[in-house]
PDB file of C-alpha atoms in Angstrom:
ATOM      1  CA  ASP B   1      -0.057  -0.021   0.086  1.00  0.00           C
ATOM      2  CA  GLN B   2       1.788   3.114  -1.135  1.00  0.00           C
ATOM      3  CA  GLN B   3       1.258   5.922   1.034  1.00  0.00           C
ATOM      4  CA  VAL B   4       2.734   8.462  -1.239  1.00  0.00           C
ATOM      5  CA  LYS B   5       1.572   8.294  -4.702  1.00  0.00           C
ATOM      6  CA  GLN B   6       2.742  10.133  -7.962  1.00  0.00           C
ATOM      7  CA  ASN B   7       0.266   9.050 -10.534  1.00  0.00           C
ATOM      8  CA  SER B   8       2.121  10.602 -13.560  1.00  0.00           C
ATOM      9  CA  PRO B   9       5.110   8.558 -14.401  1.00  0.00           C
ATOM     10  CA  SER B  10       6.151  11.128 -17.163  1.00  0.00           C
ATOM     11  CA  LEU B  11       5.557  14.677 -18.119  1.00  0.00           C
ATOM     12  CA  SER B  12       6.702  16.657 -21.242  1.00  0.00           C
ATOM     13  CA  VAL B  13       6.567  20.559 -21.253  1.00  0.00           C
ATOM     14  CA  GLN B  14       7.804  23.181 -23.469  1.00  0.00           C
ATOM     15  CA  GLU B  15      10.723  25.485 -22.292  1.00  0.00           C
ATOM     16  CA  GLY B  16       9.595  28.483 -20.762  1.00  0.00           C
ATOM     17  CA  ARG B  17       6.071  27.017 -19.784  1.00  0.00           C
ATOM     18  CA  ILE B  18       4.969  25.962 -16.458  1.00  0.00           C
ATOM     19  CA  SER B  19       5.642  22.540 -15.150  1.00  0.00           C
ATOM     20  CA  ILE B  20       3.103  21.163 -12.593  1.00  0.00           C
ATOM     21  CA  LEU B  21       4.073  17.856 -10.910  1.00  0.00           C
ATOM     22  CA  ASN B  22       1.594  16.119  -8.356  1.00  0.00           C
ATOM     23  CA  CYS B  23       1.739  14.012  -5.393  1.00  0.00           C
ATOM     24  CA  ASP B  24      -0.988  12.506  -3.178  1.00  0.00           C
ATOM     25  CA  TYR B  25      -0.513  10.958   0.168  1.00  0.00           C
ATOM     26  CA  THR B  26      -2.886   8.716   2.308  1.00  0.00           C
ATOM     27  CA  ASN B  27      -1.357   8.963   5.823  1.00  0.00           C
ATOM     28  CA  SER B  28      -2.924  12.024   7.686  1.00  0.00           C
ATOM     29  CA  MET B  29      -0.182  11.867  10.183  1.00  0.00           C
ATOM     30  CA  PHE B  30       2.492  13.059   7.705  1.00  0.00           C
ATOM     31  CA  ASP B  31       3.233  16.767   8.290  1.00  0.00           C
ATOM     32  CA  TYR B  32       6.364  17.520   6.489  1.00  0.00           C
ATOM     33  CA  PHE B  33       6.862  17.165   2.776  1.00  0.00           C
ATOM     34  CA  LEU B  34       9.866  17.339   0.511  1.00  0.00           C
ATOM     35  CA  TRP B  35      10.737  17.148  -3.251  1.00  0.00           C
ATOM     36  CA  TYR B  36      13.913  15.668  -4.522  1.00  0.00           C
ATOM     37  CA  LYS B  37      15.306  15.923  -7.906  1.00  0.00           C
ATOM     38  CA  LYS B  38      17.335  13.021  -9.550  1.00  0.00           C
ATOM     39  CA  TYR B  39      19.470  13.140 -12.669  1.00  0.00           C
ATOM     40  CA  PRO B  40      20.763   9.783 -14.348  1.00  0.00           C
ATOM     41  CA  ALA B  41      23.810   8.301 -12.550  1.00  0.00           C
ATOM     42  CA  GLU B  42      23.369  10.645  -9.693  1.00  0.00           C
ATOM     43  CA  GLY B  43      21.815  10.390  -6.189  1.00  0.00           C
ATOM     44  CA  PRO B  44      18.688  12.430  -5.537  1.00  0.00           C
ATOM     45  CA  THR B  45      19.258  16.138  -4.445  1.00  0.00           C
ATOM     46  CA  PHE B  46      16.917  18.128  -2.169  1.00  0.00           C
ATOM     47  CA  LEU B  47      14.821  20.776  -3.985  1.00  0.00           C
ATOM     48  CA  ILE B  48      12.256  22.318  -1.698  1.00  0.00           C
ATOM     49  CA  SER B  49      10.169  21.321   1.551  1.00  0.00           C
ATOM     50  CA  ILE B  50       6.850  22.377   3.162  1.00  0.00           C
ATOM     51  CA  SER B  51       5.618  21.822   6.558  1.00  0.00           C
ATOM     52  CA  SER B  52       1.859  21.289   7.135  1.00  0.00           C
ATOM     53  CA  ILE B  53       1.436  24.541   9.046  1.00  0.00           C
ATOM     54  CA  LYS B  54       1.886  26.274   5.507  1.00  0.00           C
ATOM     55  CA  ASP B  55       0.227  25.971   2.301  1.00  0.00           C
ATOM     56  CA  LYS B  56       2.705  27.350   0.167  1.00  0.00           C
ATOM     57  CA  ASN B  57       6.556  27.730  -0.166  1.00  0.00           C
ATOM     58  CA  GLU B  58       8.502  29.420  -2.620  1.00  0.00           C
ATOM     59  CA  ASP B  59      12.270  29.087  -3.819  1.00  0.00           C
ATOM     60  CA  GLY B  60      13.185  30.909  -6.863  1.00  0.00           C
ATOM     61  CA  ARG B  61      11.443  29.227  -9.701  1.00  0.00           C
ATOM     62  CA  PHE B  62       9.966  26.544  -7.560  1.00  0.00           C
ATOM     63  CA  THR B  63       6.953  26.552  -5.590  1.00  0.00           C
ATOM     64  CA  VAL B  64       5.303  23.893  -3.752  1.00  0.00           C
ATOM     65  CA  PHE B  65       1.631  23.842  -2.703  1.00  0.00           C
ATOM     66  CA  LEU B  66       0.006  21.766   0.009  1.00  0.00           C
ATOM     67  CA  ASN B  67      -3.728  21.075   0.139  1.00  0.00           C
ATOM     68  CA  LYS B  68      -4.094  19.231   3.550  1.00  0.00           C
ATOM     69  CA  SER B  69      -7.900  18.563   3.184  1.00  0.00           C
ATOM     70  CA  ALA B  70      -7.199  16.633  -0.181  1.00  0.00           C
ATOM     71  CA  LYS B  71      -3.829  15.174   0.902  1.00  0.00           C
ATOM     72  CA  HIS B  72      -2.405  16.694  -2.101  1.00  0.00           C
ATOM     73  CA  LEU B  73       0.902  18.485  -2.961  1.00  0.00           C
ATOM     74  CA  SER B  74       2.074  19.929  -6.054  1.00  0.00           C
ATOM     75  CA  LEU B  75       5.494  21.361  -7.539  1.00  0.00           C
ATOM     76  CA  HIS B  76       5.311  24.212  -9.896  1.00  0.00           C
ATOM     77  CA  ILE B  77       8.289  25.049 -12.041  1.00  0.00           C
ATOM     78  CA  VAL B  78       8.046  28.544 -13.664  1.00  0.00           C
ATOM     79  CA  PRO B  79       9.562  28.957 -16.236  1.00  0.00           C
ATOM     80  CA  SER B  80      10.654  25.522 -16.969  1.00  0.00           C
ATOM     81  CA  GLN B  81      14.284  25.083 -18.454  1.00  0.00           C
ATOM     82  CA  PRO B  82      15.789  22.154 -20.332  1.00  0.00           C
ATOM     83  CA  GLY B  83      18.189  21.628 -17.180  1.00  0.00           C
ATOM     84  CA  ASP B  84      15.039  20.831 -15.271  1.00  0.00           C
ATOM     85  CA  SER B  85      14.737  17.626 -17.037  1.00  0.00           C
ATOM     86  CA  ALA B  86      15.130  14.984 -14.277  1.00  0.00           C
ATOM     87  CA  VAL B  87      13.042  12.619 -12.214  1.00  0.00           C
ATOM     88  CA  TYR B  88      11.060  14.327  -9.441  1.00  0.00           C
ATOM     89  CA  PHE B  89      10.368  12.519  -6.258  1.00  0.00           C
ATOM     90  CA  CYS B  90       7.919  13.578  -3.498  1.00  0.00           C
ATOM     91  CA  ALA B  91       8.519  12.402   0.018  1.00  0.00           C
ATOM     92  CA  ALA B  92       6.539  12.624   3.286  1.00  0.00           C
ATOM     93  CA  SER B  93       7.899  12.490   6.720  1.00  0.00           C
ATOM     94  CA  PHE B  94       7.012  13.962  10.333  1.00  0.00           C
ATOM     95  CA  SER B  95       8.468  17.199  11.549  1.00  0.00           C
ATOM     96  CA  SER B  96       9.533  16.000  14.751  1.00  0.00           C
ATOM     97  CA  GLY B  97      13.361  16.418  15.306  1.00  0.00           C
ATOM     98  CA  SER B  98      13.401  12.595  15.799  1.00  0.00           C
ATOM     99  CA  ALA B  99      11.582  11.766  12.459  1.00  0.00           C
ATOM    100  CA  ARG B 100      13.264   8.665  11.343  1.00  0.00           C
ATOM    101  CA  GLN B 101      11.480   7.505   8.175  1.00  0.00           C
ATOM    102  CA  LEU B 102      10.882   9.004   4.626  1.00  0.00           C
ATOM    103  CA  THR B 103       8.363   7.629   2.408  1.00  0.00           C
ATOM    104  CA  PHE B 104       8.913   8.419  -1.227  1.00  0.00           C
ATOM    105  CA  GLY B 105       6.607   8.324  -4.266  1.00  0.00           C
ATOM    106  CA  SER B 106       7.512   6.492  -7.419  1.00  0.00           C
ATOM    107  CA  GLY B 107       8.705   9.475  -9.179  1.00  0.00           C
ATOM    108  CA  THR B 108       7.766  11.678 -12.222  1.00  0.00           C
ATOM    109  CA  GLN B 109      10.160  12.037 -15.153  1.00  0.00           C
ATOM    110  CA  LEU B 110       9.957  15.586 -16.410  1.00  0.00           C
ATOM    111  CA  THR B 111      11.192  16.419 -19.962  1.00  0.00           C
ATOM    112  CA  VAL B 112      11.652  20.047 -20.835  1.00  0.00           C
ATOM    113  CA  LEU B 113      11.560  20.382 -24.574  1.00  0.00           C
ATOM    114  CA  PRO B 114      13.715  23.254 -26.084  1.00  0.00           C
TER     115      PRO B 114
ATOM    116  CA  GLU Q   1      33.635  19.327  -0.123  1.00  0.00           C
ATOM    117  CA  ALA Q   2      30.472  18.003   1.666  1.00  0.00           C
ATOM    118  CA  GLN Q   3      29.486  14.690   0.384  1.00  0.00           C
ATOM    119  CA  VAL Q   4      28.250  11.201   0.875  1.00  0.00           C
ATOM    120  CA  THR Q   5      30.477   8.544  -0.971  1.00  0.00           C
ATOM    121  CA  GLN Q   6      29.569   4.827  -1.723  1.00  0.00           C
ATOM    122  CA  ASN Q   7      31.685   2.079  -3.008  1.00  0.00           C
ATOM    123  CA  PRO Q   8      31.448   0.284  -5.122  1.00  0.00           C
ATOM    124  CA  ARG Q   9      29.419   2.154  -7.662  1.00  0.00           C
ATOM    125  CA  TYR Q  10      28.689  -1.034  -9.722  1.00  0.00           C
ATOM    126  CA  LEU Q  11      28.818  -4.579  -8.663  1.00  0.00           C
ATOM    127  CA  ILE Q  12      27.794  -8.025 -10.212  1.00  0.00           C
ATOM    128  CA  THR Q  13      27.757 -10.924  -7.866  1.00  0.00           C
ATOM    129  CA  VAL Q  14      26.147 -14.433  -7.523  1.00  0.00           C
ATOM    130  CA  THR Q  15      23.613 -15.757  -5.309  1.00  0.00           C
ATOM    131  CA  GLY Q  16      24.703 -16.402  -1.771  1.00  0.00           C
ATOM    132  CA  LYS Q  17      28.219 -14.529  -1.923  1.00  0.00           C
ATOM    133  CA  LYS Q  18      28.279 -12.269   0.923  1.00  0.00           C
ATOM    134  CA  LEU Q  19      28.961  -8.451   0.124  1.00  0.00           C
ATOM    135  CA  THR Q  20      29.305  -5.061   1.815  1.00  0.00           C
ATOM    136  CA  VAL Q  21      28.601  -1.831   0.223  1.00  0.00           C
ATOM    137  CA  THR Q  22      30.241   1.106   2.212  1.00  0.00           C
ATOM    138  CA  CYS Q  23      28.949   4.541   2.795  1.00  0.00           C
ATOM    139  CA  SER Q  24      30.858   7.493   4.337  1.00  0.00           C
ATOM    140  CA  GLN Q  25      29.878  11.059   4.987  1.00  0.00           C
ATOM    141  CA  ASN Q  26      32.000  14.056   5.903  1.00  0.00           C
ATOM    142  CA  MET Q  27      29.381  16.299   7.298  1.00  0.00           C
ATOM    143  CA  ASN Q  28      29.249  15.061  10.823  1.00  0.00           C
ATOM    144  CA  HIS Q  29      25.642  14.117  10.391  1.00  0.00           C
ATOM    145  CA  GLU Q  30      23.820  12.180  13.098  1.00  0.00           C
ATOM    146  CA  TYR Q  31      21.447  10.551  10.755  1.00  0.00           C
ATOM    147  CA  MET Q  32      22.155   8.038   7.974  1.00  0.00           C
ATOM    148  CA  SER Q  33      20.024   5.903   5.943  1.00  0.00           C
ATOM    149  CA  TRP Q  34      19.838   3.223   3.153  1.00  0.00           C
ATOM    150  CA  TYR Q  35      17.451   3.125   0.324  1.00  0.00           C
ATOM    151  CA  ARG Q  36      16.786   0.990  -2.739  1.00  0.00           C
ATOM    152  CA  GLN Q  37      15.139   2.253  -5.944  1.00  0.00           C
ATOM    153  CA  ASP Q  38      13.201  -0.025  -8.069  1.00  0.00           C
ATOM    154  CA  PRO Q  39      11.172   0.745 -11.122  1.00  0.00           C
ATOM    155  CA  GLY Q  40       7.628   1.911 -10.446  1.00  0.00           C
ATOM    156  CA  LEU Q  41       8.526   1.699  -6.713  1.00  0.00           C
ATOM    157  CA  GLY Q  42      10.425   4.862  -6.101  1.00  0.00           C
ATOM    158  CA  LEU Q  43      12.877   4.727  -3.190  1.00  0.00           C
ATOM    159  CA  ARG Q  44      12.257   2.542  -0.280  1.00  0.00           C
ATOM    160  CA  GLN Q  45      14.036   2.819   3.071  1.00  0.00           C
ATOM    161  CA  ILE Q  46      16.029  -0.332   4.119  1.00  0.00           C
ATOM    162  CA  TYR Q  47      17.594   0.704   7.490  1.00  0.00           C
ATOM    163  CA  TYR Q  48      18.406   3.795   9.013  1.00  0.00           C
ATOM    164  CA  SER Q  49      20.566   5.035  11.974  1.00  0.00           C
ATOM    165  CA  MET Q  50      19.800   8.057  14.423  1.00  0.00           C
ATOM    166  CA  ASN Q  51      23.403   7.945  15.721  1.00  0.00           C
ATOM    167  CA  VAL Q  52      26.296   5.690  16.591  1.00  0.00           C
ATOM    168  CA  GLU Q  53      25.260   2.152  17.719  1.00  0.00           C
ATOM    169  CA  VAL Q  54      21.389   2.922  16.962  1.00  0.00           C
ATOM    170  CA  THR Q  55      20.045   1.391  14.109  1.00  0.00           C
ATOM    171  CA  ASP Q  56      16.523   0.387  13.047  1.00  0.00           C
ATOM    172  CA  LYS Q  57      14.596  -1.138  10.315  1.00  0.00           C
ATOM    173  CA  GLY Q  58      12.855   0.729   7.529  1.00  0.00           C
ATOM    174  CA  ASP Q  59      10.350  -0.543   5.284  1.00  0.00           C
ATOM    175  CA  VAL Q  60      12.274  -3.432   3.353  1.00  0.00           C
ATOM    176  CA  PRO Q  61      14.870  -4.616   5.881  1.00  0.00           C
ATOM    177  CA  GLU Q  62      14.629  -8.481   5.044  1.00  0.00           C
ATOM    178  CA  GLY Q  63      18.079  -9.816   3.738  1.00  0.00           C
ATOM    179  CA  TYR Q  64      20.031  -6.772   4.872  1.00  0.00           C
ATOM    180  CA  LYS Q  65      22.112  -5.903   7.781  1.00  0.00           C
ATOM    181  CA  VAL Q  66      23.859  -2.556   8.806  1.00  0.00           C
ATOM    182  CA  SER Q  67      26.137  -1.287  11.478  1.00  0.00           C
ATOM    183  CA  ARG Q  68      26.999   1.982  12.804  1.00  0.00           C
ATOM    184  CA  LYS Q  69      30.328   1.770  14.810  1.00  0.00           C
ATOM    185  CA  GLU Q  70      31.514   5.346  13.844  1.00  0.00           C
ATOM    186  CA  LYS Q  71      29.723   8.437  13.067  1.00  0.00           C
ATOM    187  CA  ARG Q  72      30.779   8.677   9.471  1.00  0.00           C
ATOM    188  CA  ASN Q  73      30.332   5.279   8.308  1.00  0.00           C
ATOM    189  CA  PHE Q  74      27.188   3.232   7.631  1.00  0.00           C
ATOM    190  CA  PRO Q  75      27.934   0.101   5.722  1.00  0.00           C
ATOM    191  CA  LEU Q  76      25.145  -2.200   4.237  1.00  0.00           C
ATOM    192  CA  ILE Q  77      25.582  -5.958   4.393  1.00  0.00           C
ATOM    193  CA  LEU Q  78      24.102  -8.530   2.216  1.00  0.00           C
ATOM    194  CA  GLU Q  79      25.079 -11.918   4.035  1.00  0.00           C
ATOM    195  CA  SER Q  80      23.328 -14.082   1.444  1.00  0.00           C
ATOM    196  CA  PRO Q  81      22.361 -12.042  -1.804  1.00  0.00           C
ATOM    197  CA  SER Q  82      19.604 -13.270  -3.993  1.00  0.00           C
ATOM    198  CA  PRO Q  83      18.259 -11.970  -7.404  1.00  0.00           C
ATOM    199  CA  ASN Q  84      15.339 -10.047  -5.873  1.00  0.00           C
ATOM    200  CA  GLN Q  85      18.140  -7.715  -4.271  1.00  0.00           C
ATOM    201  CA  THR Q  86      19.170  -6.664  -7.617  1.00  0.00           C
ATOM    202  CA  SER Q  87      18.591  -3.015  -7.372  1.00  0.00           C
ATOM    203  CA  LEU Q  88      19.970   0.568  -7.323  1.00  0.00           C
ATOM    204  CA  TYR Q  89      21.072   1.525  -3.652  1.00  0.00           C
ATOM    205  CA  PHE Q  90      21.505   4.874  -2.084  1.00  0.00           C
ATOM    206  CA  CYS Q  91      23.052   6.067   1.037  1.00  0.00           C
ATOM    207  CA  ALA Q  92      21.903   9.217   2.603  1.00  0.00           C
ATOM    208  CA  SER Q  93      22.679  11.377   5.470  1.00  0.00           C
ATOM    209  CA  SER Q  94      21.245  14.458   7.240  1.00  0.00           C
ATOM    210  CA  TYR Q  95      21.811  16.535  10.348  1.00  0.00           C
ATOM    211  CA  SER Q  96      18.922  15.220  12.479  1.00  0.00           C
ATOM    212  CA  GLY Q  97      16.258  12.843  11.240  1.00  0.00           C
ATOM    213  CA  THR Q  98      14.236  12.794   7.790  1.00  0.00           C
ATOM    214  CA  ALA Q  99      12.645  16.288   8.452  1.00  0.00           C
ATOM    215  CA  THR Q 100      15.910  17.964   7.644  1.00  0.00           C
ATOM    216  CA  ARG Q 101      17.494  17.835   4.191  1.00  0.00           C
ATOM    217  CA  GLN Q 102      19.093  14.582   3.288  1.00  0.00           C
ATOM    218  CA  PHE Q 103      22.220  14.377   1.122  1.00  0.00           C
ATOM    219  CA  PHE Q 104      22.405  11.189  -0.906  1.00  0.00           C
ATOM    220  CA  GLY Q 105      25.457   9.243  -2.254  1.00  0.00           C
ATOM    221  CA  PRO Q 106      25.749   8.766  -6.110  1.00  0.00           C
ATOM    222  CA  GLY Q 107      24.234   5.201  -5.847  1.00  0.00           C
ATOM    223  CA  THR Q 108      25.484   1.616  -6.122  1.00  0.00           C
ATOM    224  CA  ARG Q 109      24.174  -0.553  -9.018  1.00  0.00           C
ATOM    225  CA  LEU Q 110      24.051  -4.059  -7.682  1.00  0.00           C
ATOM    226  CA  THR Q 111      23.257  -7.161  -9.925  1.00  0.00           C
ATOM    227  CA  VAL Q 112      22.823 -10.566  -8.214  1.00  0.00           C
ATOM    228  CA  LEU Q 113      22.780 -13.452 -10.721  1.00  0.00           C
TER     229      LEU Q 113
END
């Protein structure tokens, strides 16, 4: 039973347009969410996070939105660039300082077309 | 340079032959963890360690062992590998738990024949 789901395995977007990656979770106890980006032959790298006390967090071109009632989060990339082409994983955890486990979604391959 | 290193990067072995994948971090992080990545399943946590001598099971611990004798090292041990352990493995570390940014190693591609 996957507690964190990314239902779109792939997404293609034109350069300069907005990319929207979606993620759903089932465990209402999760209260901290993260996005990681992964290039081929490299480990994932942290992109952005959000706590459940917020509904939006921005960092440059990247914005994460959290809808707690729908148990849904999304990552917006504006404008999209070819270098953004990668696999994006959303992950859920607990905000406690002793949080020990991270649950990942299955990932979405984003391709930004020049 | 702050980093997590893993060795080997690629390994092909046979069923039943014990192997160890090493992981080391130079950031003085308390927390370390192992994940495996499989198609369609994302990353799944194998084991984690909150500090030296403190380890615990993640979601898929069967067939794996770990140890944390030093803060910087967190080796993953497969005592008797089987073909269903063929996967891409990542080690990660963070300052404190999973609610802080984790730094991942480059990955180890393991094939068990």
